[in-house]
């Protein structure tokens, strides 16, 4: 297995709930897990992500307040934002923001993406982004 150069590891308070969210709802693939503390390594369409459950008395847990990850969002590439949105709705999971198409200018080119925002069970903000291609910037 090849590990990406940047690989977020998210602390979670309820491992089972987080595992179900990422695997059953978002369809991330579990690459491997460990116990003591509970840990999972996921992959999703070329992205990688890890979660680790915080136990009582751990120093990292003392400084965290819900929602976790305030001030950051994790952009995750996907081939179909609508499929993710439907799965979230099917499981009665609220979106932070529904589907939005955006075009970002970079020099003479604009790059398009279709995105949704959702908070995971610990409050981490996930931005799923589908590539819409590029066009000449005006």
CSV table of C-alpha atoms in Angstrom, one decimal:
chain,number,residue,atom,x,y,z
A,1,UNK,CA,0.0,0.0,0.0
A,2,UNK,CA,1.2,3.5,-0.9
A,3,UNK,CA,0.6,6.3,1.6
A,4,UNK,CA,-0.2,9.8,0.3
A,5,UNK,CA,2.2,12.6,1.3
A,6,UNK,CA,-0.5,14.3,3.3
A,7,UNK,CA,-2.7,12.0,5.3
A,8,UNK,CA,-5.2,13.4,7.9
A,9,UNK,CA,-5.8,11.5,11.1
A,10,UNK,CA,-9.0,12.6,12.8
A,11,UNK,CA,-9.7,12.0,16.5
A,12,UNK,CA,-13.2,10.7,17.2
A,13,UNK,CA,-15.2,10.2,20.4
A,14,UNK,CA,-17.4,7.3,19.2
A,15,UNK,CA,-15.4,4.9,16.9
A,16,UNK,CA,-18.4,2.7,15.9
A,17,UNK,CA,-20.5,5.7,14.9
A,18,UNK,CA,-17.6,7.2,12.9
A,19,UNK,CA,-16.9,3.9,11.2
A,20,UNK,CA,-20.5,3.5,10.2
A,21,UNK,CA,-20.6,7.0,8.8
A,22,UNK,CA,-17.5,6.7,6.6
A,23,UNK,CA,-18.1,3.1,5.5
A,24,UNK,CA,-21.9,2.6,5.4
A,25,UNK,CA,-23.0,6.1,4.3
A,26,UNK,CA,-20.0,7.5,2.4
A,27,UNK,CA,-18.7,4.2,1.1
A,28,UNK,CA,-15.1,4.6,2.1
A,29,UNK,CA,-13.1,1.4,2.0
A,30,UNK,CA,-11.5,0.1,5.2
A,31,UNK,CA,-7.9,-0.7,4.4
A,32,UNK,CA,-7.1,-1.9,7.9
A,33,UNK,CA,-8.0,-1.4,11.6
A,34,UNK,CA,-6.3,-1.7,15.0
A,35,UNK,CA,-7.4,-2.0,18.6
A,36,UNK,CA,-6.3,-0.1,21.7
A,37,UNK,CA,-6.9,2.6,20.7
A,38,UNK,CA,-9.5,1.9,18.1
A,39,UNK,CA,-8.1,3.0,14.7
A,40,UNK,CA,-9.1,2.7,11.0
A,41,UNK,CA,-7.4,3.6,7.8
A,42,UNK,CA,-9.7,4.4,4.9
A,43,UNK,CA,-9.4,5.0,1.2
A,44,UNK,CA,-11.9,6.7,-1.1
A,45,UNK,CA,-11.4,7.2,-4.9
A,46,UNK,CA,-7.7,8.0,-4.4
A,47,UNK,CA,-8.0,9.9,-1.1
A,48,UNK,CA,-6.9,8.5,2.3
A,49,UNK,CA,-8.1,9.2,5.8
A,50,UNK,CA,-7.5,7.8,9.3
A,51,UNK,CA,-9.6,7.9,12.4
A,52,UNK,CA,-8.6,7.1,16.0
A,53,UNK,CA,-10.9,7.0,19.0
A,54,UNK,CA,-9.9,9.1,22.0
A,55,UNK,CA,-10.0,7.4,25.3
A,56,UNK,CA,-10.5,8.9,28.7
A,57,UNK,CA,-7.5,10.6,30.2
A,58,UNK,CA,-5.7,11.1,26.8
A,59,UNK,CA,-4.0,14.5,26.6
A,60,UNK,CA,-5.3,15.1,23.1
A,61,UNK,CA,-8.9,14.7,24.4
A,62,UNK,CA,-8.5,17.3,27.0
A,63,UNK,CA,-8.0,20.1,24.5
A,64,UNK,CA,-10.8,19.1,22.0
A,65,UNK,CA,-14.2,20.6,22.0
A,66,UNK,CA,-17.1,19.7,19.7
A,67,UNK,CA,-17.3,20.4,16.8
A,68,UNK,CA,-13.8,19.1,16.1
A,69,UNK,CA,-11.7,20.6,13.3
A,70,UNK,CA,-13.1,24.1,13.5
A,71,UNK,CA,-11.5,26.3,10.8
A,72,UNK,CA,-10.6,23.6,8.4
A,73,UNK,CA,-12.4,21.6,5.7
A,74,UNK,CA,-11.2,18.4,4.0
A,75,UNK,CA,-11.8,18.5,0.2
A,76,UNK,CA,-12.3,14.9,-1.0
A,77,UNK,CA,-12.5,14.3,-4.8
A,78,UNK,CA,-15.4,12.1,-6.0
A,79,UNK,CA,-16.8,11.1,-9.3
A,80,UNK,CA,-20.4,11.7,-8.3
A,81,UNK,CA,-21.5,14.2,-5.6
A,82,UNK,CA,-25.2,13.4,-6.2
A,83,UNK,CA,-24.7,9.7,-5.2
A,84,UNK,CA,-23.1,10.8,-1.9
A,85,UNK,CA,-25.9,13.3,-1.3
A,86,UNK,CA,-28.6,10.6,-1.9
A,87,UNK,CA,-26.8,8.2,0.5
A,88,UNK,CA,-26.7,10.9,3.2
A,89,UNK,CA,-30.4,11.7,2.7
A,90,UNK,CA,-31.3,7.9,2.8
A,91,UNK,CA,-29.6,7.7,6.2
A,92,UNK,CA,-31.3,10.9,7.4
A,93,UNK,CA,-27.9,12.7,7.7
A,94,UNK,CA,-28.1,16.5,7.2
A,95,UNK,CA,-26.0,18.4,4.8
A,96,UNK,CA,-24.1,21.5,5.8
A,97,UNK,CA,-24.6,22.8,2.3
A,98,UNK,CA,-26.4,21.2,-0.7
A,99,UNK,CA,-25.0,20.8,-4.2
A,100,UNK,CA,-23.3,24.0,-5.5
A,101,UNK,CA,-21.4,24.4,-8.8
A,102,UNK,CA,-18.4,26.8,-8.6
A,103,UNK,CA,-15.9,28.0,-11.1
A,104,UNK,CA,-12.5,29.2,-9.9
A,105,UNK,CA,-10.3,31.4,-12.1
A,106,UNK,CA,-6.6,30.6,-12.3
A,107,UNK,CA,-4.8,32.7,-14.9
A,108,UNK,CA,-6.6,32.3,-18.2
A,109,UNK,CA,-8.5,29.2,-17.2
A,110,UNK,CA,-11.5,28.6,-14.9
A,111,UNK,CA,-11.8,25.2,-13.2
A,112,UNK,CA,-15.3,23.9,-12.3
A,113,UNK,CA,-16.4,21.7,-9.4
A,114,UNK,CA,-19.7,20.5,-8.0
A,115,UNK,CA,-19.6,20.3,-4.3
A,116,UNK,CA,-21.5,19.5,-1.1
A,117,UNK,CA,-20.5,20.1,2.5
A,118,UNK,CA,-21.3,17.7,5.4
A,119,UNK,CA,-20.1,17.5,9.0
A,120,UNK,CA,-19.0,14.1,10.2
A,121,UNK,CA,-20.3,12.8,13.6
A,122,UNK,CA,-17.5,14.7,15.3
A,123,UNK,CA,-18.0,18.0,13.5
A,124,UNK,CA,-15.2,17.7,10.9
A,125,UNK,CA,-16.2,19.5,7.8
A,126,UNK,CA,-16.0,17.4,4.6
A,127,UNK,CA,-16.2,19.0,1.2
A,128,UNK,CA,-16.9,16.4,-1.5
A,129,UNK,CA,-15.9,17.8,-4.9
A,130,UNK,CA,-16.7,16.5,-8.4
A,131,UNK,CA,-14.6,17.8,-11.3
A,132,UNK,CA,-16.7,19.7,-13.9
A,133,UNK,CA,-13.7,20.4,-16.2
A,134,UNK,CA,-12.2,23.7,-17.3
A,135,UNK,CA,-13.0,26.6,-19.6
A,136,UNK,CA,-11.5,29.8,-20.7
A,137,UNK,CA,-11.7,32.5,-18.1
A,138,UNK,CA,-13.4,35.7,-19.1
